[in-house]
XYZ file of N, CA, C and O in Angstrom:
820
model
N 79.355 157.534 72.272
C 80.380 158.241 71.490
C 81.716 158.177 72.195
O 81.799 158.378 73.413
N 82.802 157.916 71.465
C 84.136 157.896 72.116
C 84.541 159.277 72.537
O 84.246 160.282 71.850
N 85.214 159.346 73.670
C 85.694 160.630 74.192
C 87.207 160.572 74.353
O 87.780 159.537 74.705
N 87.861 161.697 74.048
C 89.308 161.813 74.313
C 89.598 163.106 75.010
O 88.807 164.048 74.973
N 90.750 163.115 75.688
C 91.159 164.323 76.429
C 91.635 165.390 75.460
O 92.306 165.069 74.452
N 91.299 166.654 75.751
C 91.748 167.761 74.910
C 92.891 168.456 75.640
O 92.794 168.838 76.800
N 94.014 168.627 74.926
C 95.225 169.236 75.501
C 95.457 170.577 74.867
O 94.967 170.898 73.762
N 96.307 171.391 75.522
C 96.840 172.594 74.855
C 98.322 172.342 74.568
O 98.861 171.278 74.870
N 99.009 173.307 74.006
C 100.390 173.091 73.571
C 101.388 172.933 74.709
O 102.499 172.476 74.509
N 100.961 173.301 75.913
C 101.875 173.146 77.064
C 101.713 171.747 77.653
O 102.441 171.396 78.592
N 100.750 170.972 77.158
C 100.545 169.607 77.670
C 99.513 169.512 78.775
O 99.287 168.459 79.324
N 98.837 170.653 79.087
C 97.808 170.644 80.142
C 96.491 170.193 79.564
O 96.137 170.510 78.416
N 95.697 169.487 80.388
C 94.359 169.080 79.964
C 93.398 170.252 80.117
O 93.340 170.857 81.160
N 92.696 170.567 79.030
C 91.769 171.705 79.053
C 90.312 171.266 78.887
O 89.426 172.054 78.762
N 90.097 169.952 78.863
C 88.725 169.435 78.752
C 88.671 168.103 78.039
O 89.696 167.403 77.901
N 87.496 167.772 77.571
C 87.285 166.550 76.804
C 86.548 166.890 75.522
O 85.865 167.916 75.424
N 86.717 166.039 74.512
C 86.011 166.247 73.244
C 85.355 164.929 72.843
O 85.937 163.862 72.942
N 84.083 165.043 72.426
C 83.336 163.864 71.958
C 83.593 163.668 70.469
O 83.526 164.618 69.686
N 83.928 162.451 70.082
C 84.186 162.141 68.689
C 82.983 161.433 68.070
O 82.266 160.698 68.728
N 82.812 161.660 66.780
C 81.733 161.000 66.065
C 81.965 159.501 65.976
O 83.041 159.050 65.559
N 80.975 158.716 66.395
C 81.098 157.265 66.348
C 81.162 156.757 64.914
O 81.783 155.727 64.646
N 80.575 157.464 64.004
C 80.557 157.070 62.574
C 81.953 157.208 61.973
O 82.263 156.473 60.990
N 82.794 158.091 62.495
C 84.120 158.317 61.948
C 85.219 157.697 62.788
O 86.109 157.025 62.286
N 85.127 157.883 64.119
C 86.206 157.444 65.011
C 85.835 156.200 65.844
O 86.605 155.821 66.741
N 84.699 155.614 65.537
C 84.289 154.453 66.342
C 83.880 153.257 65.499
O 83.092 152.415 65.953
N 84.388 153.156 64.280
C 83.993 152.046 63.404
C 84.881 150.828 63.705
O 85.963 150.948 64.278
N 84.427 149.656 63.297
C 85.161 148.424 63.474
C 86.387 148.417 62.567
O 86.306 148.850 61.397
N 87.470 147.908 63.061
C 88.721 147.865 62.315
C 88.566 146.987 61.067
O 88.147 145.835 61.169
N 88.877 147.555 59.896
C 88.728 146.837 58.622
C 90.113 146.707 57.999
O 90.551 147.566 57.259
N 90.794 145.579 58.318
C 92.184 145.418 57.894
C 92.340 145.382 56.380
O 93.309 145.909 55.828
N 91.381 144.742 55.698
C 91.522 144.603 54.238
C 91.463 145.943 53.516
O 92.218 146.231 52.611
N 90.540 146.815 53.975
C 90.436 148.154 53.377
C 91.694 148.951 53.593
O 92.166 149.654 52.689
N 92.261 148.869 54.803
C 93.517 149.594 55.117
C 94.653 149.041 54.242
O 95.440 149.806 53.679
N 94.730 147.726 54.130
C 95.781 147.106 53.303
C 95.659 147.559 51.864
O 96.658 147.919 51.238
N 94.440 147.559 51.312
C 94.224 147.950 49.923
C 94.626 149.403 49.667
O 95.235 149.738 48.641
N 94.292 150.286 50.609
C 94.620 151.715 50.408
C 96.116 151.966 50.567
O 96.672 152.809 49.816
N 96.821 151.224 51.394
C 98.287 151.354 51.531
C 98.937 150.906 50.234
O 99.819 151.602 49.710
N 98.498 149.762 49.686
C 99.060 149.261 48.444
C 98.791 150.242 47.292
O 99.667 150.557 46.466
N 97.565 150.786 47.246
C 97.189 151.722 46.152
C 98.000 153.008 46.242
O 98.475 153.518 45.223
N 98.199 153.546 47.446
C 98.903 154.806 47.607
C 100.419 154.622 47.336
O 101.064 155.500 46.784
N 100.964 153.475 47.699
C 102.361 153.202 47.395
C 102.570 153.008 45.894
O 103.551 153.473 45.295
N 101.606 152.325 45.251
C 101.705 152.096 43.814
C 101.604 153.427 43.037
O 102.251 153.592 42.020
N 100.781 154.338 43.542
C 100.593 155.623 42.843
C 101.862 156.465 42.869
O 102.038 157.347 42.029
N 102.772 156.179 43.784
C 104.017 156.950 43.859
C 105.046 156.481 42.839
O 106.008 157.185 42.585
N 104.819 155.314 42.246
C 105.771 154.801 41.274
C 105.633 155.553 39.952
O 104.531 155.818 39.469
N 106.772 155.925 39.360
C 106.753 156.706 38.138
C 106.388 155.881 36.922
O 105.723 156.364 35.998
N 106.826 154.636 36.887
C 106.510 153.778 35.764
C 107.163 154.217 34.482
O 106.579 154.111 33.386
N 108.385 154.759 34.567
C 109.080 155.256 33.383
C 110.193 154.327 32.908
O 110.941 154.700 31.997
N 110.351 153.159 33.491
C 111.428 152.264 33.081
C 111.162 151.741 31.668
O 110.026 151.540 31.270
N 112.224 151.552 30.948
C 112.093 151.167 29.524
C 113.286 150.326 29.085
O 114.422 150.648 29.355
N 112.994 149.228 28.362
C 114.055 148.416 27.746
C 113.710 148.307 26.258
O 112.550 148.197 25.873
N 114.757 148.346 25.425
C 114.502 148.318 23.987
C 114.346 146.879 23.466
O 115.123 145.987 23.839
N 113.370 146.701 22.625
C 113.202 145.398 21.970
C 114.111 145.344 20.729
O 114.781 146.326 20.414
N 114.122 144.194 20.055
C 115.011 144.026 18.894
C 114.650 145.005 17.763
O 115.514 145.344 16.940
N 113.439 145.481 17.727
C 113.024 146.433 16.687
C 113.491 147.845 17.008
O 113.469 148.723 16.135
N 113.871 148.103 18.250
C 114.235 149.437 18.669
C 115.733 149.651 18.820
O 116.210 150.777 18.886
N 116.494 148.563 18.934
C 117.945 148.667 19.072
C 118.548 149.088 17.743
O 118.160 148.580 16.675
N 119.503 149.999 17.792
C 120.136 150.473 16.539
C 121.037 149.406 15.955
O 121.659 148.614 16.685
N 121.115 149.379 14.620
C 121.984 148.405 13.940
C 121.260 147.123 13.628
O 120.045 146.982 13.833
N 122.005 146.164 13.110
C 121.440 144.835 12.847
C 120.595 144.756 11.573
O 119.870 143.783 11.429
N 120.732 145.716 10.706
C 119.913 145.686 9.516
C 120.389 144.690 8.464
O 119.589 144.176 7.688
N 121.656 144.379 8.484
C 122.222 143.490 7.465
C 122.302 142.078 8.017
O 122.619 141.851 9.172
N 122.014 141.102 7.171
C 122.160 139.716 7.550
C 123.660 139.461 7.808
O 124.510 139.761 6.937
N 124.033 138.904 8.972
C 125.471 138.774 9.303
C 126.240 137.869 8.369
O 127.422 138.106 8.105
N 125.683 136.785 7.875
C 126.305 135.927 6.865
C 125.221 135.244 6.046
O 124.078 135.273 6.417
N 125.639 134.647 4.978
C 124.649 134.044 4.075
C 123.925 132.875 4.749
O 124.414 132.289 5.697
N 122.786 132.563 4.225
C 121.921 131.563 4.851
C 122.564 130.177 4.903
O 122.469 129.516 5.924
N 123.204 129.774 3.807
C 123.717 128.372 3.739
C 125.208 128.373 3.402
O 125.744 129.328 2.878
N 125.814 127.265 3.736
C 127.170 127.014 3.251
C 128.295 127.376 4.234
O 129.441 127.040 3.997
N 127.981 128.069 5.310
C 129.043 128.500 6.243
C 129.269 127.483 7.325
O 130.300 127.495 8.008
N 128.322 126.600 7.590
C 128.443 125.642 8.695
C 127.927 126.199 9.997
O 127.850 125.474 10.992
N 127.623 127.467 10.009
C 127.125 128.089 11.241
C 125.580 128.149 11.193
O 124.973 127.971 10.150
N 125.011 128.409 12.362
C 123.532 128.504 12.407
C 123.073 129.718 11.665
O 123.748 130.748 11.599
N 121.916 129.607 11.074
C 121.372 130.721 10.288
C 121.019 131.896 11.210
O 120.493 131.694 12.329
N 121.338 133.088 10.765
C 121.066 134.303 11.539
C 120.524 135.357 10.614
O 121.002 135.514 9.476
N 119.544 136.110 11.112
C 118.965 137.182 10.279
C 119.370 138.540 10.711
O 119.282 139.517 9.947
N 119.822 138.681 11.978
C 120.186 139.989 12.507
C 121.091 139.845 13.702
O 121.002 138.896 14.466
N 122.005 140.792 13.849
C 122.898 140.771 15.065
C 122.230 141.434 16.252
O 122.865 141.623 17.306
N 120.966 141.826 16.115
C 120.284 142.468 17.217
C 119.179 141.545 17.803
O 118.294 142.020 18.501
N 119.223 140.287 17.432
C 118.288 139.324 18.031
C 118.625 139.167 19.528
O 119.778 139.407 19.927
N 117.666 138.807 20.376
C 117.873 138.790 21.815
C 119.067 137.959 22.294
O 119.653 138.286 23.331
N 119.436 136.910 21.578
C 120.569 136.061 22.074
C 121.926 136.601 21.673
O 122.954 136.027 22.050
N 121.958 137.689 20.967
C 123.220 138.346 20.591
C 123.574 139.408 21.614
O 122.714 140.052 22.231
N 124.888 139.599 21.766
C 125.367 140.757 22.587
C 124.940 142.033 21.864
O 125.036 142.132 20.654
N 124.462 142.997 22.628
C 123.897 144.270 22.129
C 122.541 144.048 21.434
O 122.054 144.918 20.747
N 121.982 142.861 21.626
C 120.662 142.584 21.043
C 119.547 143.216 21.848
O 119.762 143.765 22.926
N 118.328 143.071 21.358
C 117.156 143.587 22.074
C 116.814 142.735 23.295
O 117.322 141.628 23.464
N 115.987 143.298 24.150
C 115.550 142.610 25.363
C 114.180 141.998 25.158
O 113.272 142.637 24.638
N 114.045 140.750 25.591
C 112.752 140.046 25.470
C 111.925 140.320 26.702
O 112.410 140.151 27.849
N 110.683 140.729 26.556
C 109.744 140.956 27.671
C 110.295 141.944 28.713
O 110.102 141.781 29.903
N 111.013 142.946 28.231
C 111.559 143.942 29.164
C 110.491 144.915 29.586
O 109.371 144.917 29.103
N 110.809 145.762 30.601
C 109.827 146.719 31.093
C 109.541 147.834 30.101
O 110.407 148.241 29.321
N 108.317 148.336 30.127
C 107.911 149.433 29.266
C 107.113 150.442 30.123
O 106.550 150.042 31.175
N 107.125 151.710 29.742
C 106.389 152.728 30.528
C 104.928 152.297 30.717
O 104.235 151.925 29.773
N 104.451 152.390 31.962
C 103.073 152.085 32.271
C 102.675 152.721 33.584
O 103.542 153.132 34.369
N 101.390 152.778 33.811
C 100.876 153.345 35.060
C 100.654 152.182 36.051
O 100.120 151.148 35.714
N 101.077 152.443 37.301
C 100.883 151.430 38.354
C 99.650 151.737 39.204
O 99.421 151.077 40.204
N 98.900 152.744 38.829
C 97.725 153.135 39.621
C 96.735 151.996 39.790
O 96.471 151.221 38.821
N 96.235 151.871 40.999
C 95.228 150.855 41.287
C 93.899 151.563 41.638
O 93.893 152.548 42.363
N 92.858 151.049 41.089
C 91.541 151.668 41.304
C 90.948 151.242 42.639
O 91.010 150.074 43.008
N 90.450 152.206 43.386
C 89.721 151.925 44.618
C 88.429 152.687 44.618
O 88.360 153.855 44.235
N 87.384 152.022 45.039
C 86.080 152.689 45.142
C 86.135 153.747 46.268
O 86.841 153.596 47.254
N 85.333 154.788 46.086
C 85.336 155.866 47.058
C 84.872 155.353 48.435
O 85.398 155.759 49.470
N 83.909 154.446 48.458
C 83.392 153.900 49.709
C 84.489 153.144 50.441
O 84.612 153.210 51.662
N 85.298 152.394 49.694
C 86.360 151.643 50.279
C 87.490 152.562 50.838
O 88.020 152.312 51.919
N 87.785 153.628 50.095
C 88.786 154.594 50.569
C 88.334 155.245 51.854
O 89.122 155.432 52.802
N 87.072 155.618 51.914
C 86.561 156.258 53.123
C 86.481 155.290 54.306
O 86.731 155.680 55.445
N 86.128 154.037 54.029
C 86.142 153.026 55.065
C 87.517 152.830 55.625
O 87.707 152.712 56.862
N 88.540 152.813 54.751
C 89.931 152.661 55.205
C 90.331 153.840 56.091
O 91.008 153.673 57.097
N 89.956 155.049 55.680
C 90.303 156.245 56.453
C 89.649 156.214 57.825
O 90.284 156.475 58.841
N 88.366 155.847 57.868
C 87.659 155.782 59.169
C 88.223 154.669 60.030
O 88.331 154.846 61.254
N 88.617 153.550 59.418
C 89.203 152.461 60.163
C 90.561 152.892 60.789
O 90.839 152.567 61.957
N 91.369 153.602 60.008
C 92.666 154.050 60.490
C 92.496 155.055 61.632
O 93.224 154.998 62.627
N 91.514 155.962 61.483
C 91.250 156.957 62.518
C 90.781 156.268 63.813
O 91.189 156.590 64.924
N 89.891 155.278 63.661
C 89.357 154.552 64.797
C 90.441 153.779 65.515
O 90.480 153.688 66.735
N 91.352 153.194 64.711
C 92.441 152.434 65.291
C 93.370 153.322 66.131
O 93.821 152.905 67.202
N 93.583 154.554 65.690
C 94.428 155.474 66.436
C 93.776 155.806 67.779
O 94.447 155.946 68.796
N 92.441 155.943 67.769
C 91.720 156.225 69.036
C 91.844 155.025 69.978
O 92.129 155.184 71.191
N 91.634 153.804 69.442
C 91.703 152.587 70.267
C 93.097 152.404 70.897
O 93.221 152.029 72.072
N 94.109 152.701 70.111
C 95.485 152.501 70.560
C 96.024 153.682 71.378
O 97.209 153.728 71.729
N 95.175 154.670 71.635
C 95.580 155.918 72.355
C 96.742 156.599 71.634
O 97.665 157.150 72.282
N 96.721 156.531 70.324
C 97.802 157.126 69.523
C 97.351 158.437 68.878
O 98.090 159.014 68.086
N 96.131 158.897 69.208
C 95.653 160.149 68.665
C 95.579 161.208 69.799
O 94.883 160.972 70.814
N 96.311 162.278 69.643
C 96.374 163.335 70.645
C 95.659 164.565 70.103
O 96.088 165.137 69.064
N 94.588 164.969 70.745
C 93.804 166.114 70.265
C 94.222 167.357 71.060
O 94.242 167.352 72.288
N 94.549 168.406 70.324
C 94.978 169.687 70.948
C 94.034 170.784 70.494
O 93.398 170.703 69.443
N 93.923 171.841 71.348
C 92.995 172.925 70.979
C 93.525 173.702 69.759
O 92.733 174.185 68.949
N 94.851 173.822 69.628
C 95.428 174.402 68.407
C 96.910 174.024 68.368
O 97.465 173.578 69.341
N 97.491 174.215 67.202
C 98.935 173.929 67.058
C 99.557 175.028 66.194
O 100.036 174.804 65.063
N 99.550 176.251 66.705
C 100.125 177.387 66.029
C 101.360 177.853 66.784
O 101.256 178.234 67.957
N 102.493 177.791 66.148
C 103.748 178.211 66.784
C 103.997 179.662 66.581
O 103.698 180.228 65.530
N 104.566 180.297 67.566
C 104.833 181.756 67.519
C 106.051 182.075 66.644
O 106.175 183.187 66.102
N 106.958 181.107 66.520
C 108.153 181.336 65.681
C 108.393 180.108 64.809
O 107.741 179.072 64.984
N 109.314 180.274 63.888
C 109.610 179.148 62.957
C 110.798 178.323 63.424
O 111.366 177.586 62.635
N 111.154 178.414 64.684
C 112.298 177.680 65.207
C 111.920 176.216 65.477
O 110.879 175.953 66.068
N 112.799 175.349 65.059
C 112.527 173.905 65.206
C 112.414 173.499 66.679
O 111.601 172.640 67.032
N 113.235 174.157 67.531
C 113.205 173.772 68.950
C 111.848 174.059 69.595
O 111.458 173.386 70.539
N 111.117 175.047 69.050
C 109.793 175.342 69.606
C 108.795 174.212 69.231
O 107.979 173.801 70.014
N 108.921 173.712 67.995
C 108.062 172.595 67.580
C 108.386 171.342 68.375
O 107.473 170.617 68.826
N 109.683 171.082 68.621
C 110.111 169.918 69.412
C 109.556 170.044 70.841
O 109.049 169.068 71.403
N 109.655 171.236 71.413
C 109.170 171.446 72.760
C 107.657 171.226 72.846
O 107.166 170.570 73.804
N 106.899 171.708 71.870
C 105.448 171.552 71.859
C 105.069 170.067 71.763
O 104.133 169.591 72.450
N 105.796 169.303 70.938
C 105.497 167.880 70.790
C 105.873 167.082 72.033
O 105.201 166.120 72.408
N 106.972 167.488 72.672
C 107.377 166.838 73.912
C 106.371 167.098 75.054
O 106.109 166.220 75.866
N 105.805 168.303 75.049
C 104.808 168.648 76.087
C 103.595 167.750 76.024
O 103.042 167.394 77.083
N 103.163 167.378 74.804
C 101.975 166.549 74.690
C 102.370 165.074 74.529
O 101.507 164.212 74.218
N 103.628 164.760 74.737
C 104.150 163.380 74.759
C 103.926 162.653 73.418
O 103.506 161.504 73.404
N 104.194 163.368 72.334
C 104.160 162.761 71.012
C 105.577 162.335 70.639
O 106.484 163.145 70.662
N 105.758 161.038 70.345
C 107.104 160.506 70.097
C 107.186 159.755 68.775
O 106.184 159.425 68.154
N 108.445 159.478 68.395
C 108.767 158.693 67.200
C 108.157 159.336 65.948
O 108.299 160.547 65.767
N 107.520 158.581 65.081
C 106.961 159.117 63.850
C 105.640 159.805 64.171
O 104.698 159.201 64.685
N 105.592 161.098 63.838
C 104.441 161.942 64.234
C 103.789 162.555 63.009
O 104.471 163.061 62.111
N 102.484 162.465 62.951
C 101.695 163.102 61.882
C 100.875 164.204 62.536
O 100.033 163.928 63.415
N 101.070 165.443 62.120
C 100.299 166.598 62.656
C 99.201 166.947 61.667
O 99.473 167.138 60.496
N 97.963 166.992 62.142
C 96.836 167.343 61.266
C 96.201 168.618 61.779
O 95.788 168.716 62.954
N 96.129 169.627 60.916
C 95.578 170.936 61.278
C 94.477 171.292 60.263
O 94.363 170.694 59.207
N 93.631 172.274 60.652
C 92.576 172.694 59.709
C 93.135 173.624 58.622
O 92.716 173.577 57.482
N 94.130 174.455 58.992
C 94.808 175.327 58.065
C 96.297 175.342 58.366
O 96.702 175.349 59.519
N 97.121 175.386 57.321
C 98.553 175.418 57.521
C 99.032 176.772 58.004
O 98.609 177.817 57.483
N 99.867 176.748 59.024
C 100.473 177.944 59.571
C 101.952 177.987 59.128
O 102.657 176.988 59.250
N 102.406 179.122 58.580
C 103.737 179.203 58.024
C 104.798 178.835 59.030
O 105.761 178.085 58.712
N 104.675 179.345 60.254
C 105.659 179.059 61.267
C 105.714 177.530 61.595
O 106.801 176.983 61.753
N 104.561 176.931 61.653
C 104.503 175.489 61.940
C 105.137 174.686 60.832
O 105.881 173.722 61.098
N 104.888 175.074 59.609
C 105.483 174.362 58.452
C 106.987 174.501 58.454
O 107.722 173.505 58.283
N 107.486 175.710 58.693
C 108.940 175.950 58.702
C 109.618 175.250 59.852
O 110.735 174.768 59.733
N 108.942 175.205 61.024
C 109.561 174.625 62.206
C 109.606 173.074 62.171
O 110.446 172.488 62.829
N 108.755 172.481 61.377
C 108.714 171.024 61.332
C 109.258 170.392 60.056
O 109.437 169.177 59.991
N 109.580 171.202 59.077
C 109.933 170.623 57.767
C 111.257 169.879 57.743
O 111.475 169.019 56.889
N 112.192 170.246 58.649
C 113.471 169.519 58.642
C 113.529 168.404 59.688
O 114.604 167.871 59.953
N 112.366 168.055 60.229
C 112.284 166.920 61.134
C 111.854 165.711 60.312
O 110.741 165.648 59.792
N 112.757 164.721 60.191
C 112.509 163.581 59.292
C 111.276 162.796 59.697
O 110.546 162.290 58.823
N 111.014 162.680 60.964
C 109.935 161.810 61.444
C 108.645 162.577 61.748
O 107.730 162.048 62.376
N 108.576 163.827 61.328
C 107.383 164.650 61.567
C 106.810 165.142 60.234
O 107.550 165.683 59.411
N 105.520 164.908 60.002
C 104.867 165.419 58.793
C 103.659 166.212 59.241
O 103.055 165.951 60.286
N 103.309 167.207 58.423
C 102.153 168.045 58.750
C 101.219 168.067 57.563
O 101.636 168.211 56.416
N 99.926 167.861 57.827
C 98.908 167.799 56.801
C 97.679 168.578 57.232
O 97.411 168.700 58.442
N 96.876 169.033 56.242
C 95.579 169.591 56.581
C 94.565 168.459 56.686
O 94.863 167.328 56.233
N 93.414 168.733 57.201
C 92.368 167.694 57.367
C 91.929 167.123 56.032
O 91.494 165.972 55.990
N 92.076 167.898 54.960
C 91.679 167.420 53.630
C 92.770 166.632 52.926
O 92.516 166.053 51.861
N 93.978 166.558 53.507
C 95.120 165.881 52.857
C 95.456 164.548 53.483
O 96.313 163.844 52.933
N 94.817 164.186 54.594
C 95.195 162.956 55.292
C 94.903 161.744 54.446
O 93.945 161.727 53.675
N 95.725 160.725 54.577
C 95.483 159.458 53.866
C 95.854 158.303 54.784
O 96.613 158.446 55.760
N 95.275 157.166 54.457
C 95.442 155.980 55.313
C 96.895 155.496 55.415
O 97.307 155.022 56.466
N 97.645 155.631 54.325
C 99.017 155.134 54.301
C 99.885 155.862 55.321
O 100.597 155.244 56.116
N 99.868 157.175 55.313
C 100.678 157.968 56.290
C 100.218 157.733 57.721
O 101.011 157.702 58.629
N 98.894 157.560 57.870
C 98.347 157.348 59.197
C 98.819 156.003 59.791
O 99.109 155.905 60.981
N 98.900 154.989 58.924
C 99.357 153.668 59.386
C 100.785 153.729 59.864
O 101.183 153.131 60.861
N 101.661 154.466 59.120
C 103.080 154.541 59.447
C 103.377 155.452 60.619
O 104.454 155.342 61.239
N 102.454 156.333 60.985
C 102.699 157.254 62.095
C 102.456 156.561 63.432
O 101.450 155.872 63.615
N 103.374 156.764 64.361
C 103.198 156.211 65.714
C 102.215 157.057 66.514
O 101.472 156.499 67.314
N 102.232 158.336 66.299
C 101.293 159.233 66.995
C 100.720 160.229 65.997
O 101.426 160.702 65.106
N 99.454 160.533 66.160
C 98.801 161.558 65.331
C 98.347 162.674 66.206
O 97.541 162.481 67.133
N 98.888 163.868 65.976
C 98.492 165.061 66.735
C 97.504 165.833 65.840
O 97.841 166.217 64.739
N 96.304 166.040 66.353
C 95.253 166.642 65.523
C 94.573 167.765 66.302
O 94.360 167.636 67.516
N 94.288 168.865 65.629
C 93.642 169.991 66.305
C 92.104 169.755 66.398
O 91.543 168.957 65.634
N 91.509 170.456 67.313
C 90.071 170.311 67.527
C 89.282 170.703 66.274
O 88.320 170.044 65.898
N 89.703 171.758 65.601
C 89.018 172.200 64.370
C 89.182 171.178 63.279
O 88.238 170.956 62.474
N 90.342 170.537 63.181
C 90.556 169.501 62.166
C 89.658 168.311 62.400
O 89.151 167.698 61.433
N 89.428 167.969 63.651
C 88.506 166.858 63.988
C 87.111 167.173 63.471
O 86.468 166.345 62.838
N 86.654 168.411 63.728
C 85.308 168.808 63.272
C 85.197 168.795 61.759
O 84.173 168.358 61.202
N 86.267 169.221 61.054
C 86.227 169.209 59.602
C 86.136 167.798 59.028
O 85.419 167.536 58.082
N 86.905 166.911 59.662
C 86.891 165.496 59.209
C 85.499 164.892 59.423
O 84.986 164.173 58.574
N 84.896 165.210 60.575
C 83.564 164.664 60.857
C 82.522 165.227 59.881
O 81.591 164.521 59.510
N 82.686 166.459 59.479
C 81.727 167.087 58.533
C 81.795 166.388 57.198
O 80.767 166.130 56.547
N 83.020 166.079 56.741
C 83.218 165.425 55.426
C 82.654 164.011 55.449
O 81.999 163.534 54.540
């Protein structure tokens, strides 16, 4: 079983914690991680773009000139695609960009991402992450103590109001519960700070 050091908020080592090999010790599966990142990014797209076809553009009901005798090419409507103010050919229409992923593949991607963080020493396990005040400088101090840098993902078992308020205006810091984590955010995070209780909850699921 993989083992990692357990820290407290002051950065001191308070012991070790054994991680489940089934969750934190699986072989890296690049394809599953790639698929889940693509699926999660696609799900964020609204898909509300719309272009009007020639049947939806207003006007153009009257034939612009008679069929024969003018010397010009025959035309049936001024809203045909080759006319100015005409309809758009093959333009975008509202649709869903959601991509289907099997539950087994999603879970494999999540386990692969978690295992990768352990291998790269990018997962920092703390006994708890509850701040006494909602001041941002306290959150910064706690993260500096445990040497978490750059893009940081904090994973807790339950959200604490002070922790949420203290970290919400930090652009490179996100906080999630153990039930909200996803592979996409984990891939983009340079360091993942996770509480001991959150580790146990993830292993139970």
